[in-house]
Every structure is written in C-alpha cells, then in structure tokens.
JSON list of C-alpha atoms in Angstrom, two decimals:
[
{"chain": "A", "resi": 1, "resn": "MET", "atom": "CA", "xyz": [0.00, 0.00, 0.00]},
{"chain": "A", "resi": 2, "resn": "GLN", "atom": "CA", "xyz": [2.75, 2.40, 0.94]},
{"chain": "A", "resi": 3, "resn": "LYS", "atom": "CA", "xyz": [4.58, 1.46, -2.25]},
{"chain": "A", "resi": 4, "resn": "THR", "atom": "CA", "xyz": [1.49, 2.30, -4.33]},
{"chain": "A", "resi": 5, "resn": "GLN", "atom": "CA", "xyz": [1.13, 5.72, -2.65]},
{"chain": "A", "resi": 6, "resn": "PHE", "atom": "CA", "xyz": [4.82, 6.41, -3.20]},
{"chain": "A", "resi": 7, "resn": "ILE", "atom": "CA", "xyz": [4.47, 5.65, -6.92]},
{"chain": "A", "resi": 8, "resn": "LYS", "atom": "CA", "xyz": [1.43, 7.93, -7.19]},
{"chain": "A", "resi": 9, "resn": "ARG", "atom": "CA", "xyz": [3.31, 10.78, -5.51]},
{"chain": "A", "resi": 10, "resn": "LEU", "atom": "CA", "xyz": [6.27, 10.26, -7.78]},
{"chain": "A", "resi": 11, "resn": "LEU", "atom": "CA", "xyz": [4.04, 10.36, -10.84]},
{"chain": "A", "resi": 12, "resn": "ALA", "atom": "CA", "xyz": [2.35, 13.54, -9.60]},
{"chain": "A", "resi": 13, "resn": "VAL", "atom": "CA", "xyz": [5.73, 15.24, -9.08]},
{"chain": "A", "resi": 14, "resn": "SER", "atom": "CA", "xyz": [6.87, 14.16, -12.57]},
{"chain": "A", "resi": 15, "resn": "VAL", "atom": "CA", "xyz": [3.71, 15.55, -14.17]},
{"chain": "A", "resi": 16, "resn": "ALA", "atom": "CA", "xyz": [4.07, 18.84, -12.31]},
{"chain": "A", "resi": 17, "resn": "ALA", "atom": "CA", "xyz": [7.71, 19.14, -13.31]},
{"chain": "A", "resi": 18, "resn": "ALA", "atom": "CA", "xyz": [6.82, 18.49, -16.92]},
{"chain": "A", "resi": 19, "resn": "MET", "atom": "CA", "xyz": [4.09, 21.14, -16.83]},
{"chain": "A", "resi": 20, "resn": "PHE", "atom": "CA", "xyz": [6.38, 23.75, -15.27]},
{"chain": "A", "resi": 21, "resn": "GLY", "atom": "CA", "xyz": [9.08, 22.85, -17.75]},
{"chain": "A", "resi": 22, "resn": "SER", "atom": "CA", "xyz": [6.68, 23.39, -20.64]},
{"chain": "A", "resi": 23, "resn": "VAL", "atom": "CA", "xyz": [5.52, 26.74, -19.27]},
{"chain": "A", "resi": 24, "resn": "GLY", "atom": "CA", "xyz": [9.12, 27.82, -18.74]},
{"chain": "A", "resi": 25, "resn": "ALA", "atom": "CA", "xyz": [10.03, 26.85, -22.29]},
{"chain": "A", "resi": 26, "resn": "GLN", "atom": "CA", "xyz": [7.04, 28.80, -23.64]},
{"chain": "A", "resi": 27, "resn": "ALA", "atom": "CA", "xyz": [7.98, 31.84, -21.56]},
{"chain": "A", "resi": 28, "resn": "GLN", "atom": "CA", "xyz": [11.55, 31.67, -22.78]},
{"chain": "A", "resi": 29, "resn": "THR", "atom": "CA", "xyz": [10.38, 31.38, -26.39]},
{"chain": "A", "resi": 30, "resn": "ALA", "atom": "CA", "xyz": [8.05, 34.36, -25.95]},
{"chain": "A", "resi": 31, "resn": "SER", "atom": "CA", "xyz": [10.84, 36.36, -24.35]},
{"chain": "A", "resi": 32, "resn": "THR", "atom": "CA", "xyz": [13.17, 35.54, -27.22]},
{"chain": "A", "resi": 33, "resn": "GLN", "atom": "CA", "xyz": [10.53, 36.54, -29.79]},
{"chain": "A", "resi": 34, "resn": "MET", "atom": "CA", "xyz": [9.88, 39.83, -27.99]},
{"chain": "A", "resi": 35, "resn": "GLY", "atom": "CA", "xyz": [13.59, 40.55, -27.91]},
{"chain": "A", "resi": 36, "resn": "ALA", "atom": "CA", "xyz": [13.89, 39.83, -31.62]},
{"chain": "A", "resi": 37, "resn": "SER", "atom": "CA", "xyz": [10.92, 42.09, -32.30]},
{"chain": "A", "resi": 38, "resn": "ALA", "atom": "CA", "xyz": [12.46, 44.89, -30.26]},
{"chain": "A", "resi": 39, "resn": "THR", "atom": "CA", "xyz": [15.73, 44.48, -32.09]},
{"chain": "A", "resi": 40, "resn": "ALA", "atom": "CA", "xyz": [13.94, 44.64, -35.42]},
{"chain": "A", "resi": 41, "resn": "THR", "atom": "CA", "xyz": [12.14, 47.80, -34.31]},
{"chain": "A", "resi": 42, "resn": "THR", "atom": "CA", "xyz": [15.24, 49.60, -33.07]},
{"chain": "A", "resi": 43, "resn": "GLY", "atom": "CA", "xyz": [17.41, 48.25, -35.83]},
{"chain": "A", "resi": 44, "resn": "SER", "atom": "CA", "xyz": [15.94, 50.72, -38.30]},
{"chain": "A", "resi": 45, "resn": "GLY", "atom": "CA", "xyz": [16.28, 53.52, -35.77]},
{"chain": "A", "resi": 46, "resn": "THR", "atom": "CA", "xyz": [19.28, 54.97, -34.00]},
{"chain": "A", "resi": 47, "resn": "ALA", "atom": "CA", "xyz": [20.99, 51.66, -33.30]},
{"chain": "A", "resi": 48, "resn": "LYS", "atom": "CA", "xyz": [22.35, 51.24, -36.79]},
{"chain": "A", "resi": 49, "resn": "LEU", "atom": "CA", "xyz": [22.81, 54.88, -37.80]},
{"chain": "A", "resi": 50, "resn": "THR", "atom": "CA", "xyz": [26.43, 55.90, -38.24]},
{"chain": "A", "resi": 51, "resn": "ALA", "atom": "CA", "xyz": [27.66, 59.31, -37.15]},
{"chain": "A", "resi": 52, "resn": "ALA", "atom": "CA", "xyz": [27.82, 60.31, -40.83]},
{"chain": "A", "resi": 53, "resn": "ASP", "atom": "CA", "xyz": [24.19, 59.29, -41.43]},
{"chain": "A", "resi": 54, "resn": "ARG", "atom": "CA", "xyz": [23.04, 61.16, -38.34]},
{"chain": "A", "resi": 55, "resn": "LYS", "atom": "CA", "xyz": [24.99, 64.26, -39.44]},
{"chain": "A", "resi": 56, "resn": "ALA", "atom": "CA", "xyz": [23.47, 64.05, -42.92]},
{"chain": "A", "resi": 57, "resn": "ILE", "atom": "CA", "xyz": [19.96, 64.17, -41.45]},
{"chain": "A", "resi": 58, "resn": "MET", "atom": "CA", "xyz": [20.86, 67.09, -39.19]},
{"chain": "A", "resi": 59, "resn": "ASP", "atom": "CA", "xyz": [22.57, 69.03, -42.01]},
{"chain": "A", "resi": 60, "resn": "MET", "atom": "CA", "xyz": [19.61, 68.57, -44.37]},
{"chain": "A", "resi": 61, "resn": "ALA", "atom": "CA", "xyz": [17.19, 69.76, -41.69]},
{"chain": "A", "resi": 62, "resn": "MET", "atom": "CA", "xyz": [19.29, 72.82, -40.86]},
{"chain": "A", "resi": 63, "resn": "SER", "atom": "CA", "xyz": [19.76, 73.78, -44.51]},
{"chain": "A", "resi": 64, "resn": "ASN", "atom": "CA", "xyz": [16.05, 73.45, -45.22]},
{"chain": "A", "resi": 65, "resn": "MET", "atom": "CA", "xyz": [15.10, 75.48, -42.15]},
{"chain": "A", "resi": 66, "resn": "ALA", "atom": "CA", "xyz": [17.51, 78.27, -43.12]},
{"chain": "A", "resi": 67, "resn": "GLU", "atom": "CA", "xyz": [16.38, 78.42, -46.75]},
{"chain": "A", "resi": 68, "resn": "VAL", "atom": "CA", "xyz": [12.72, 78.60, -45.73]},
{"chain": "A", "resi": 69, "resn": "GLU", "atom": "CA", "xyz": [13.40, 81.44, -43.28]},
{"chain": "A", "resi": 70, "resn": "MET", "atom": "CA", "xyz": [15.54, 83.41, -45.76]},
{"chain": "A", "resi": 71, "resn": "GLY", "atom": "CA", "xyz": [12.99, 82.81, -48.51]},
{"chain": "A", "resi": 72, "resn": "LYS", "atom": "CA", "xyz": [10.28, 84.31, -46.34]},
{"chain": "A", "resi": 73, "resn": "MET", "atom": "CA", "xyz": [12.51, 87.36, -45.77]},
{"chain": "A", "resi": 74, "resn": "ALA", "atom": "CA", "xyz": [12.91, 87.76, -49.53]},
{"chain": "A", "resi": 75, "resn": "GLN", "atom": "CA", "xyz": [9.14, 87.72, -49.88]},
{"chain": "A", "resi": 76, "resn": "SER", "atom": "CA", "xyz": [8.68, 90.55, -47.40]},
{"chain": "A", "resi": 77, "resn": "LYS", "atom": "CA", "xyz": [11.82, 92.65, -47.97]},
{"chain": "A", "resi": 78, "resn": "SER", "atom": "CA", "xyz": [12.74, 92.48, -51.66]},
{"chain": "A", "resi": 79, "resn": "GLN", "atom": "CA", "xyz": [11.21, 94.71, -54.33]},
{"chain": "A", "resi": 80, "resn": "ASN", "atom": "CA", "xyz": [12.79, 92.71, -57.15]},
{"chain": "A", "resi": 81, "resn": "ALA", "atom": "CA", "xyz": [10.50, 90.28, -59.00]},
{"chain": "A", "resi": 82, "resn": "ASP", "atom": "CA", "xyz": [13.24, 87.71, -59.65]},
{"chain": "A", "resi": 83, "resn": "VAL", "atom": "CA", "xyz": [14.45, 87.74, -56.06]},
{"chain": "A", "resi": 84, "resn": "LYS", "atom": "CA", "xyz": [10.92, 87.41, -54.70]},
{"chain": "A", "resi": 85, "resn": "ALA", "atom": "CA", "xyz": [10.22, 84.53, -57.10]},
{"chain": "A", "resi": 86, "resn": "PHE", "atom": "CA", "xyz": [13.42, 82.78, -56.06]},
{"chain": "A", "resi": 87, "resn": "GLY", "atom": "CA", "xyz": [12.55, 83.29, -52.41]},
{"chain": "A", "resi": 88, "resn": "GLN", "atom": "CA", "xyz": [9.10, 81.78, -52.93]},
{"chain": "A", "resi": 89, "resn": "LYS", "atom": "CA", "xyz": [10.64, 78.75, -54.64]},
{"chain": "A", "resi": 90, "resn": "MET", "atom": "CA", "xyz": [12.98, 78.28, -51.68]},
{"chain": "A", "resi": 91, "resn": "VAL", "atom": "CA", "xyz": [10.04, 78.38, -49.26]},
{"chain": "A", "resi": 92, "resn": "ASP", "atom": "CA", "xyz": [8.09, 75.85, -51.33]},
{"chain": "A", "resi": 93, "resn": "ASP", "atom": "CA", "xyz": [10.89, 73.41, -52.22]},
{"chain": "A", "resi": 94, "resn": "HIS", "atom": "CA", "xyz": [12.79, 73.50, -48.94]},
{"chain": "A", "resi": 95, "resn": "GLY", "atom": "CA", "xyz": [9.56, 73.45, -46.94]},
{"chain": "A", "resi": 96, "resn": "LYS", "atom": "CA", "xyz": [8.60, 70.22, -48.67]},
{"chain": "A", "resi": 97, "resn": "ALA", "atom": "CA", "xyz": [12.10, 68.79, -48.20]},
{"chain": "A", "resi": 98, "resn": "LEU", "atom": "CA", "xyz": [12.07, 69.74, -44.51]},
{"chain": "A", "resi": 99, "resn": "THR", "atom": "CA", "xyz": [8.85, 67.78, -44.00]},
{"chain": "A", "resi": 100, "resn": "GLU", "atom": "CA", "xyz": [10.45, 64.73, -45.64]},
{"chain": "A", "resi": 101, "resn": "VAL", "atom": "CA", "xyz": [13.56, 65.02, -43.47]},
{"chain": "A", "resi": 102, "resn": "GLN", "atom": "CA", "xyz": [11.44, 65.37, -40.34]},
{"chain": "A", "resi": 103, "resn": "THR", "atom": "CA", "xyz": [9.60, 62.17, -41.23]},
{"chain": "A", "resi": 104, "resn": "LEU", "atom": "CA", "xyz": [12.92, 60.40, -41.88]},
{"chain": "A", "resi": 105, "resn": "ALA", "atom": "CA", "xyz": [14.39, 61.66, -38.60]},
{"chain": "A", "resi": 106, "resn": "GLN", "atom": "CA", "xyz": [11.37, 60.45, -36.65]},
{"chain": "A", "resi": 107, "resn": "SER", "atom": "CA", "xyz": [11.62, 56.98, -38.18]},
{"chain": "A", "resi": 108, "resn": "LYS", "atom": "CA", "xyz": [15.29, 56.81, -37.22]},
{"chain": "A", "resi": 109, "resn": "GLY", "atom": "CA", "xyz": [14.87, 58.19, -33.72]},
{"chain": "A", "resi": 110, "resn": "VAL", "atom": "CA", "xyz": [16.83, 61.37, -34.45]},
{"chain": "A", "resi": 111, "resn": "THR", "atom": "CA", "xyz": [15.80, 64.57, -32.64]},
{"chain": "A", "resi": 112, "resn": "LEU", "atom": "CA", "xyz": [16.14, 67.57, -34.94]},
{"chain": "A", "resi": 113, "resn": "PRO", "atom": "CA", "xyz": [16.96, 71.12, -33.83]},
{"chain": "A", "resi": 114, "resn": "THR", "atom": "CA", "xyz": [14.03, 73.51, -33.56]},
{"chain": "A", "resi": 115, "resn": "GLU", "atom": "CA", "xyz": [16.02, 76.65, -34.36]},
{"chain": "A", "resi": 116, "resn": "LEU", "atom": "CA", "xyz": [18.88, 77.74, -36.59]},
{"chain": "A", "resi": 117, "resn": "ASP", "atom": "CA", "xyz": [22.48, 77.21, -35.54]},
{"chain": "A", "resi": 118, "resn": "ALA", "atom": "CA", "xyz": [24.87, 80.12, -34.89]},
{"chain": "A", "resi": 119, "resn": "LYS", "atom": "CA", "xyz": [26.12, 80.28, -38.50]},
{"chain": "A", "resi": 120, "resn": "HIS", "atom": "CA", "xyz": [22.66, 80.51, -40.04]},
{"chain": "A", "resi": 121, "resn": "LYS", "atom": "CA", "xyz": [21.40, 82.87, -37.31]},
{"chain": "A", "resi": 122, "resn": "ALA", "atom": "CA", "xyz": [24.24, 85.25, -38.14]},
{"chain": "A", "resi": 123, "resn": "LEU", "atom": "CA", "xyz": [23.34, 85.22, -41.85]},
{"chain": "A", "resi": 124, "resn": "ALA", "atom": "CA", "xyz": [19.66, 85.71, -41.09]},
{"chain": "A", "resi": 125, "resn": "ALA", "atom": "CA", "xyz": [20.50, 88.66, -38.80]},
{"chain": "A", "resi": 126, "resn": "LYS", "atom": "CA", "xyz": [22.63, 90.22, -41.53]},
{"chain": "A", "resi": 127, "resn": "LEU", "atom": "CA", "xyz": [19.83, 89.90, -44.07]},
{"chain": "A", "resi": 128, "resn": "GLU", "atom": "CA", "xyz": [17.31, 91.28, -41.61]},
{"chain": "A", "resi": 129, "resn": "LYS", "atom": "CA", "xyz": [19.30, 94.51, -41.32]},
{"chain": "A", "resi": 130, "resn": "ALA", "atom": "CA", "xyz": [19.72, 94.96, -45.09]},
{"chain": "A", "resi": 131, "resn": "ASN", "atom": "CA", "xyz": [17.22, 96.64, -47.38]},
{"chain": "A", "resi": 132, "resn": "GLY", "atom": "CA", "xyz": [16.69, 97.27, -51.08]},
{"chain": "A", "resi": 133, "resn": "ASP", "atom": "CA", "xyz": [19.57, 96.43, -53.38]},
{"chain": "A", "resi": 134, "resn": "ALA", "atom": "CA", "xyz": [21.81, 95.55, -50.43]},
{"chain": "A", "resi": 135, "resn": "PHE", "atom": "CA", "xyz": [19.35, 92.89, -49.31]},
{"chain": "A", "resi": 136, "resn": "ASP", "atom": "CA", "xyz": [18.90, 91.45, -52.80]},
{"chain": "A", "resi": 137, "resn": "LYS", "atom": "CA", "xyz": [22.65, 91.13, -53.35]},
{"chain": "A", "resi": 138, "resn": "ALA", "atom": "CA", "xyz": [23.32, 89.62, -49.93]},
{"chain": "A", "resi": 139, "resn": "TYR", "atom": "CA", "xyz": [20.42, 87.18, -50.22]},
{"chain": "A", "resi": 140, "resn": "THR", "atom": "CA", "xyz": [21.14, 85.93, -53.73]},
{"chain": "A", "resi": 141, "resn": "LYS", "atom": "CA", "xyz": [24.91, 85.69, -53.25]},
{"chain": "A", "resi": 142, "resn": "GLN", "atom": "CA", "xyz": [24.99, 84.28, -49.71]},
{"chain": "A", "resi": 143, "resn": "GLY", "atom": "CA", "xyz": [21.60, 82.71, -49.09]},
{"chain": "A", "resi": 144, "resn": "GLY", "atom": "CA", "xyz": [21.36, 81.63, -52.71]},
{"chain": "A", "resi": 145, "resn": "VAL", "atom": "CA", "xyz": [24.71, 80.86, -54.35]},
{"chain": "A", "resi": 146, "resn": "ALA", "atom": "CA", "xyz": [27.06, 80.35, -51.38]},
{"chain": "A", "resi": 147, "resn": "ALA", "atom": "CA", "xyz": [24.56, 78.47, -49.20]},
{"chain": "A", "resi": 148, "resn": "HIS", "atom": "CA", "xyz": [23.59, 76.08, -51.98]},
{"chain": "A", "resi": 149, "resn": "LYS", "atom": "CA", "xyz": [27.23, 75.42, -52.90]},
{"chain": "A", "resi": 150, "resn": "ASP", "atom": "CA", "xyz": [27.90, 74.54, -49.27]},
{"chain": "A", "resi": 151, "resn": "THR", "atom": "CA", "xyz": [24.79, 72.36, -49.06]},
{"chain": "A", "resi": 152, "resn": "LEU", "atom": "CA", "xyz": [25.62, 70.59, -52.33]},
{"chain": "A", "resi": 153, "resn": "ALA", "atom": "CA", "xyz": [29.14, 69.76, -51.14]},
{"chain": "A", "resi": 154, "resn": "LYS", "atom": "CA", "xyz": [27.77, 68.31, -47.89]},
{"chain": "A", "resi": 155, "resn": "LEU", "atom": "CA", "xyz": [25.16, 66.25, -49.72]},
{"chain": "A", "resi": 156, "resn": "GLN", "atom": "CA", "xyz": [27.67, 64.81, -52.18]},
{"chain": "A", "resi": 157, "resn": "LYS", "atom": "CA", "xyz": [29.95, 63.86, -49.29]},
{"chain": "A", "resi": 158, "resn": "ALA", "atom": "CA", "xyz": [27.01, 62.37, -47.36]},
{"chain": "A", "resi": 159, "resn": "SER", "atom": "CA", "xyz": [25.93, 60.31, -50.38]},
{"chain": "A", "resi": 160, "resn": "LYS", "atom": "CA", "xyz": [29.34, 58.63, -50.55]},
{"chain": "A", "resi": 161, "resn": "ALA", "atom": "CA", "xyz": [29.52, 58.00, -46.79]},
{"chain": "A", "resi": 162, "resn": "ALA", "atom": "CA", "xyz": [25.88, 56.94, -46.21]},
{"chain": "A", "resi": 163, "resn": "LYS", "atom": "CA", "xyz": [25.32, 53.44, -44.84]},
{"chain": "A", "resi": 164, "resn": "ASP", "atom": "CA", "xyz": [21.60, 53.65, -44.17]},
{"chain": "A", "resi": 165, "resn": "ALA", "atom": "CA", "xyz": [19.54, 53.11, -47.34]},
{"chain": "A", "resi": 166, "resn": "ASP", "atom": "CA", "xyz": [16.81, 55.55, -46.28]},
{"chain": "A", "resi": 167, "resn": "VAL", "atom": "CA", "xyz": [19.28, 58.31, -45.48]},
{"chain": "A", "resi": 168, "resn": "LYS", "atom": "CA", "xyz": [21.11, 57.82, -48.76]},
{"chain": "A", "resi": 169, "resn": "GLY", "atom": "CA", "xyz": [17.80, 57.82, -50.62]},
{"chain": "A", "resi": 170, "resn": "GLN", "atom": "CA", "xyz": [16.83, 61.19, -49.15]},
{"chain": "A", "resi": 171, "resn": "VAL", "atom": "CA", "xyz": [20.28, 62.64, -49.80]},
{"chain": "A", "resi": 172, "resn": "ASP", "atom": "CA", "xyz": [20.33, 61.49, -53.43]},
{"chain": "A", "resi": 173, "resn": "LYS", "atom": "CA", "xyz": [16.81, 62.80, -53.93]},
{"chain": "A", "resi": 174, "resn": "THR", "atom": "CA", "xyz": [17.84, 66.23, -52.62]},
{"chain": "A", "resi": 175, "resn": "ILE", "atom": "CA", "xyz": [21.04, 66.65, -54.66]},
{"chain": "A", "resi": 176, "resn": "PRO", "atom": "CA", "xyz": [19.43, 67.45, -58.06]},
{"chain": "A", "resi": 177, "resn": "VAL", "atom": "CA", "xyz": [17.01, 69.88, -56.37]},
{"chain": "A", "resi": 178, "resn": "VAL", "atom": "CA", "xyz": [19.91, 71.78, -54.77]},
{"chain": "A", "resi": 179, "resn": "GLN", "atom": "CA", "xyz": [21.81, 71.75, -58.09]},
{"chain": "A", "resi": 180, "resn": "GLU", "atom": "CA", "xyz": [18.81, 73.35, -59.77]},
{"chain": "A", "resi": 181, "resn": "HIS", "atom": "CA", "xyz": [18.54, 75.94, -56.99]},
{"chain": "A", "resi": 182, "resn": "LEU", "atom": "CA", "xyz": [22.23, 76.79, -57.34]},
{"chain": "A", "resi": 183, "resn": "LYS", "atom": "CA", "xyz": [21.92, 77.42, -61.08]},
{"chain": "A", "resi": 184, "resn": "HIS", "atom": "CA", "xyz": [18.81, 79.50, -60.47]},
{"chain": "A", "resi": 185, "resn": "ALA", "atom": "CA", "xyz": [20.56, 81.51, -57.75]},
{"chain": "A", "resi": 186, "resn": "GLU", "atom": "CA", "xyz": [23.57, 82.15, -59.99]},
{"chain": "A", "resi": 187, "resn": "ARG", "atom": "CA", "xyz": [21.32, 83.52, -62.73]},
{"chain": "A", "resi": 188, "resn": "VAL", "atom": "CA", "xyz": [19.42, 85.77, -60.35]},
{"chain": "A", "resi": 189, "resn": "ALA", "atom": "CA", "xyz": [22.63, 86.97, -58.69]},
{"chain": "A", "resi": 190, "resn": "GLY", "atom": "CA", "xyz": [24.20, 87.58, -62.08]},
{"chain": "A", "resi": 191, "resn": "GLY", "atom": "CA", "xyz": [21.19, 89.60, -63.15]},
{"chain": "A", "resi": 192, "resn": "LYS", "atom": "CA", "xyz": [21.35, 91.66, -59.97]},
{"chain": "A", "resi": 193, "resn": "MET", "atom": "CA", "xyz": [25.05, 92.35, -60.28]},
{"chain": "A", "resi": 194, "resn": "GLY", "atom": "CA", "xyz": [24.56, 93.50, -63.85]},
{"chain": "A", "resi": 195, "resn": "SER", "atom": "CA", "xyz": [21.77, 95.95, -62.97]},
{"chain": "A", "resi": 196, "resn": "THR", "atom": "CA", "xyz": [21.94, 99.44, -61.54]},
{"chain": "A", "resi": 197, "resn": "GLY", "atom": "CA", "xyz": [18.75, 99.34, -59.52]},
{"chain": "A", "resi": 198, "resn": "SER", "atom": "CA", "xyz": [16.51, 96.98, -57.62]},
{"chain": "A", "resi": 199, "resn": "SER", "atom": "CA", "xyz": [14.10, 96.81, -60.57]},
{"chain": "A", "resi": 200, "resn": "GLY", "atom": "CA", "xyz": [16.76, 96.39, -63.25]},
{"chain": "A", "resi": 201, "resn": "ALA", "atom": "CA", "xyz": [16.46, 92.59, -63.35]},
{"chain": "A", "resi": 202, "resn": "ALA", "atom": "CA", "xyz": [12.71, 92.40, -63.06]},
{"chain": "A", "resi": 203, "resn": "GLY", "atom": "CA", "xyz": [12.41, 90.94, -66.54]},
{"chain": "A", "resi": 204, "resn": "HIS", "atom": "CA", "xyz": [15.14, 88.33, -66.01]},
{"chain": "A", "resi": 205, "resn": "THR", "atom": "CA", "xyz": [14.01, 84.88, -67.15]},
{"chain": "A", "resi": 206, "resn": "GLY", "atom": "CA", "xyz": [15.78, 83.18, -64.25]},
{"chain": "A", "resi": 207, "resn": "ALA", "atom": "CA", "xyz": [12.60, 83.46, -62.20]},
{"chain": "A", "resi": 208, "resn": "SER", "atom": "CA", "xyz": [10.86, 80.98, -64.45]},
{"chain": "A", "resi": 209, "resn": "HIS", "atom": "CA", "xyz": [12.29, 77.98, -62.52]}
]
C-alpha cells in the first residue's frame, strides 16, 4: 500500500515538473521573440545609424530650415520680381524637403533642432538689417549661391559615406534639387550684379524655374 502511494506521488511530481518545464520553455520562447521584435524595431532607428548618417539628417534639416526662413525674408523685404520669385521657390521646395527630413528623422529616432544654428542665425540677422539692393545682393549671393554650394558639397559627401539606405535615398533625392537651386541663384545673382537698380532685373528669365 505504501509502495502504491509512493508511486502515485512520484508520478504527480513528474507531471508537475513536466508542466512547469513546458511553461518555462514557452515563456523563454516568448521572451526571445519579444527581444527579436524589439531588435527589429530599433534596428531601423538609432541603433544602426552611423555618425555620418546622423549628421546628414541634421545638415539637411538645418539647410532646409535656413532656406525657408531666408525665402520668407525675400518675400517681405525684396522689391525685385526675380528675387521674390526665387525666395518663394525656396520656401516651397525646402519646406517640402524639410517635411520629408522630419519624417525620416522620426523613423530613425533622431531629434532635430528647432532653431537655426549660430552660422545661419548670423546670416539671417545680416539679411534682416539689409534693405533694397543691399538685401537682394546679400540674399542671392549668400543665401542663394554660397549656401547652396555649401549644401551641395555636404550632400555629395554624405551620399558617398551613407550606410543607411533611407538616409542615402533622401540625400540622393535632394542633390538634383539643390543643383537646380544653385543654377537658379547664380542667374538671379548675375542679373542683380549687372543691374543698376533693384528693378533692373525684373524681366530676367531666371525666375521661371
């Protein structure tokens, strides 16, 4: 009788151990799956972004922010039709590009700046103080030609160094837009430099882009 009870207890313990073992295995499997899911989620975010990719996102955002702000200034301060048209194009094109970069940054877990850096603040302050012809020349030469040359150089460098496919895609998409803006800015600046007054280049065809 005692032997029978002993066997029953032993069987009960074995069954319980098997049940706990099964539950433990399931919990471990679930934990592993959750970990893999988390890795997959963060893998497309900051975890795999190189310093160069992160910088590319930040540079694109800063450039777009600056061009939008300077373009708005051109709309309110310039009396030249070509300069105003160029400024409006900068607001439209860079505003759209900024939205795209913000979406990209969010998907990669990158926090973008909410205001211009010291370099762009200084340029904006300089333009704010200028009026008439002085504003038009400063805006087209510095906010137009020089700024887009600088942006283009950074983008071309970023394209070569990019490791993240999404970052490279955005960079490569932006390059031809900036190249077009640079050519446009050079035409407008050239027209301004060849005129004697703020209305001298009003009929310049460069504003057609």
